[in-house]
mmCIF file of C-alpha atoms in Angstrom:
data_model
loop_
_atom_site.group_PDB
_atom_site.id
_atom_site.type_symbol
_atom_site.label_atom_id
_atom_site.label_comp_id
_atom_site.label_asym_id
_atom_site.label_seq_id
_atom_site.Cartn_x
_atom_site.Cartn_y
_atom_site.Cartn_z
ATOM 1 C CA MET A 27 -15.409 -0.504 -2.747
ATOM 2 C CA LYS A 28 -17.776 2.385 -2.199
ATOM 3 C CA THR A 29 -20.656 0.112 -1.156
ATOM 4 C CA PRO A 30 -21.688 1.102 2.369
ATOM 5 C CA VAL A 31 -21.785 -1.584 5.043
ATOM 6 C CA LYS A 32 -22.755 -1.424 8.698
ATOM 7 C CA LYS A 33 -19.629 -0.984 10.812
ATOM 8 C CA PRO A 34 -19.229 -2.246 14.431
ATOM 9 C CA ASP A 35 -20.086 1.254 15.716
ATOM 10 C CA GLY A 36 -23.441 1.057 13.879
ATOM 11 C CA GLU A 37 -22.492 3.604 11.215
ATOM 12 C CA MET A 38 -22.932 2.896 7.499
ATOM 13 C CA ARG A 39 -19.623 3.553 5.722
ATOM 14 C CA PRO A 40 -17.787 2.180 2.685
ATOM 15 C CA ARG A 41 -16.405 -1.341 3.205
ATOM 16 C CA LEU A 42 -12.935 -0.080 2.436
ATOM 17 C CA GLU A 43 -12.769 3.425 3.851
ATOM 18 C CA SER A 44 -9.461 4.231 2.247
ATOM 19 C CA TRP A 45 -10.437 3.257 -1.295
ATOM 20 C CA GLU A 46 -9.091 6.586 -2.581
ATOM 21 C CA ASN A 47 -5.699 5.682 -1.106
ATOM 22 C CA THR A 48 -5.808 2.229 -2.680
ATOM 23 C CA ALA A 49 -6.650 3.730 -6.063
ATOM 24 C CA SER A 50 -3.830 6.235 -5.624
ATOM 25 C CA HIS A 51 -1.316 3.458 -4.873
ATOM 26 C CA LEU A 52 -2.470 1.560 -7.947
ATOM 27 C CA ARG A 53 -2.049 4.642 -10.148
ATOM 28 C CA ARG A 54 1.160 6.071 -8.699
ATOM 29 C CA LEU A 55 3.136 3.010 -7.738
ATOM 30 C CA ILE A 56 1.900 0.283 -10.062
ATOM 31 C CA GLY A 57 0.365 1.988 -13.071
ATOM 32 C CA SER A 58 3.448 4.031 -13.852
ATOM 33 C CA LYS A 59 5.651 0.890 -14.024
ATOM 34 C CA LEU A 60 3.318 -1.920 -15.050
ATOM 35 C CA GLY A 61 0.352 -0.028 -16.519
ATOM 36 C CA ARG A 62 0.961 -1.098 -20.120
ATOM 37 C CA LYS A 63 1.371 -4.772 -19.226
ATOM 38 C CA ILE A 64 -1.530 -7.178 -19.557
ATOM 39 C CA ALA A 65 -2.478 -8.413 -16.065
ATOM 40 C CA ALA A 66 -1.914 -12.062 -17.021
ATOM 41 C CA ASP A 67 1.661 -11.185 -18.072
ATOM 42 C CA VAL A 68 2.636 -9.613 -14.725
ATOM 43 C CA THR A 69 4.938 -11.972 -12.843
ATOM 44 C CA ARG A 70 5.946 -12.352 -9.218
ATOM 45 C CA GLY A 71 9.362 -11.059 -10.327
ATOM 46 C CA ASP A 72 7.750 -7.849 -11.662
ATOM 47 C CA ILE A 73 6.024 -7.214 -8.327
ATOM 48 C CA GLN A 74 9.157 -8.107 -6.349
ATOM 49 C CA ALA A 75 11.331 -5.807 -8.505
ATOM 50 C CA LEU A 76 8.835 -2.957 -8.150
ATOM 51 C CA SER A 77 8.702 -3.511 -4.393
ATOM 52 C CA ASP A 78 12.517 -3.514 -4.192
ATOM 53 C CA ASP A 79 12.671 -0.314 -6.277
ATOM 54 C CA ILE A 80 10.226 1.449 -3.947
ATOM 55 C CA VAL A 81 12.188 0.362 -0.851
ATOM 56 C CA ALA A 82 15.443 1.543 -2.440
ATOM 57 C CA GLY A 83 13.956 4.881 -3.569
ATOM 58 C CA ARG A 84 14.363 4.145 -7.276
ATOM 59 C CA HIS A 85 10.612 4.497 -7.826
ATOM 60 C CA GLY A 86 8.189 6.842 -6.125
ATOM 61 C CA GLY A 87 10.705 9.226 -4.567
ATOM 62 C CA LYS A 88 12.230 8.591 -1.155
ATOM 63 C CA PRO A 89 13.041 5.048 -0.020
ATOM 64 C CA SER A 90 9.924 3.724 1.708
ATOM 65 C CA VAL A 91 9.082 0.317 3.138
ATOM 66 C CA SER A 92 5.640 1.689 3.939
ATOM 67 C CA ASN A 93 4.937 2.586 0.298
ATOM 68 C CA ALA A 94 6.139 -0.870 -0.756
ATOM 69 C CA ARG A 95 3.670 -2.419 1.698
ATOM 70 C CA HIS A 96 0.860 -0.200 0.417
ATOM 71 C CA MET A 97 1.727 -1.098 -3.170
ATOM 72 C CA ARG A 98 1.736 -4.809 -2.362
ATOM 73 C CA LYS A 99 -1.593 -4.594 -0.564
ATOM 74 C CA ALA A 100 -3.242 -2.675 -3.420
ATOM 75 C CA ALA A 101 -1.760 -4.962 -6.083
ATOM 76 C CA SER A 102 -2.700 -8.090 -4.173
ATOM 77 C CA GLY A 103 -6.314 -6.966 -3.893
ATOM 78 C CA MET A 104 -6.472 -6.126 -7.581
ATOM 79 C CA PHE A 105 -4.951 -9.468 -8.604
ATOM 80 C CA ARG A 106 -7.199 -11.412 -6.181
ATOM 81 C CA TRP A 107 -10.190 -9.752 -7.865
ATOM 82 C CA ALA A 108 -8.847 -10.686 -11.311
ATOM 83 C CA LEU A 109 -8.156 -14.265 -10.186
ATOM 84 C CA ARG A 110 -11.706 -14.743 -8.862
ATOM 85 C CA ARG A 111 -13.060 -13.576 -12.218
ATOM 86 C CA GLU A 112 -10.600 -15.810 -14.102
ATOM 87 C CA TYR A 113 -8.845 -12.940 -15.893
ATOM 88 C CA ILE A 114 -5.573 -14.409 -14.603
ATOM 89 C CA THR A 115 -4.555 -17.915 -13.529
ATOM 90 C CA ALA A 116 -2.257 -17.001 -10.609
ATOM 91 C CA ASN A 117 -1.792 -14.067 -8.257
ATOM 92 C CA PRO A 118 1.733 -12.647 -8.770
ATOM 93 C CA CYS A 119 1.593 -11.131 -5.283
ATOM 94 C CA SER A 120 1.484 -14.493 -3.531
ATOM 95 C CA ASP A 121 4.651 -15.808 -1.903
ATOM 96 C CA LEU A 122 6.676 -12.612 -2.297
ATOM 97 C CA GLU A 123 9.870 -12.219 -0.307
ATOM 98 C CA PRO A 124 8.952 -10.518 2.976
ATOM 99 C CA LEU A 125 9.875 -6.872 3.378
ATOM 100 C CA ASP A 126 12.660 -6.244 5.869
ATOM 101 C CA PRO A 127 10.926 -4.654 8.880
ATOM 102 C CA GLU A 128 14.188 -2.985 9.915
ATOM 103 C CA GLU A 129 14.752 -1.336 6.545
ATOM 104 C CA GLY A 130 13.221 2.114 6.620
ATOM 105 C CA ALA A 131 12.263 1.776 10.290
ATOM 106 C CA LEU A 132 12.853 4.707 12.567
ATOM 107 C CA ASN A 133 15.547 4.368 15.156
ATOM 108 C CA GLU A 134 14.692 5.190 18.787
ATOM 109 C CA ARG A 135 15.866 8.823 18.532
ATOM 110 C CA GLN A 136 13.975 9.489 15.274
ATOM 111 C CA SER A 137 10.855 7.950 16.777
ATOM 112 C CA LYS A 138 11.105 10.198 19.875
ATOM 113 C CA ASP A 139 11.713 13.282 17.712
ATOM 114 C CA ARG A 140 8.685 12.459 15.563
ATOM 115 C CA ALA A 141 6.511 11.937 18.650
ATOM 116 C CA ASP A 142 7.654 15.288 20.076
ATOM 117 C CA THR A 143 6.731 17.160 16.881
ATOM 118 C CA GLN A 144 3.291 15.552 16.802
ATOM 119 C CA ARG A 145 2.418 16.364 20.405
ATOM 120 C CA PRO A 146 0.142 19.437 20.677
ATOM 121 C CA ALA A 147 1.712 22.498 22.275
ATOM 122 C CA PRO A 148 0.062 24.192 25.252
ATOM 123 C CA GLY A 149 -3.187 25.704 24.073
ATOM 124 C CA GLY A 150 -3.854 22.818 21.660
ATOM 125 C CA ARG A 151 -1.685 24.056 18.816
ATOM 126 C CA ARG A 152 1.006 22.013 17.161
ATOM 127 C CA PRO A 153 4.504 23.516 17.087
#
């Protein structure tokens, strides 16, 4: 993941610029629940249950659809890698139930409040 590639802007950067984040999601969200399981023994049900737990706030702190998406993306990449190298015979992240886009989404007022707090104050400083 750290291998530099030429980006559209001409710069040489790692192929996956957020590899530290991906590794963090694997450690924090997956490793703590499934870390002792052999990869070939992880089922779609395990990934779905972990995803549901993250959305409900039973794993990883606050309820978070975003963290569930990040977990799924990191896990899917890891299992795709294992599948290509024949460590596993199927990717348990394929055909998961879709995450509810409304669950965990900000309502209009929360979105406006968040935008207001992120807007720089006069003079360039954030409130």
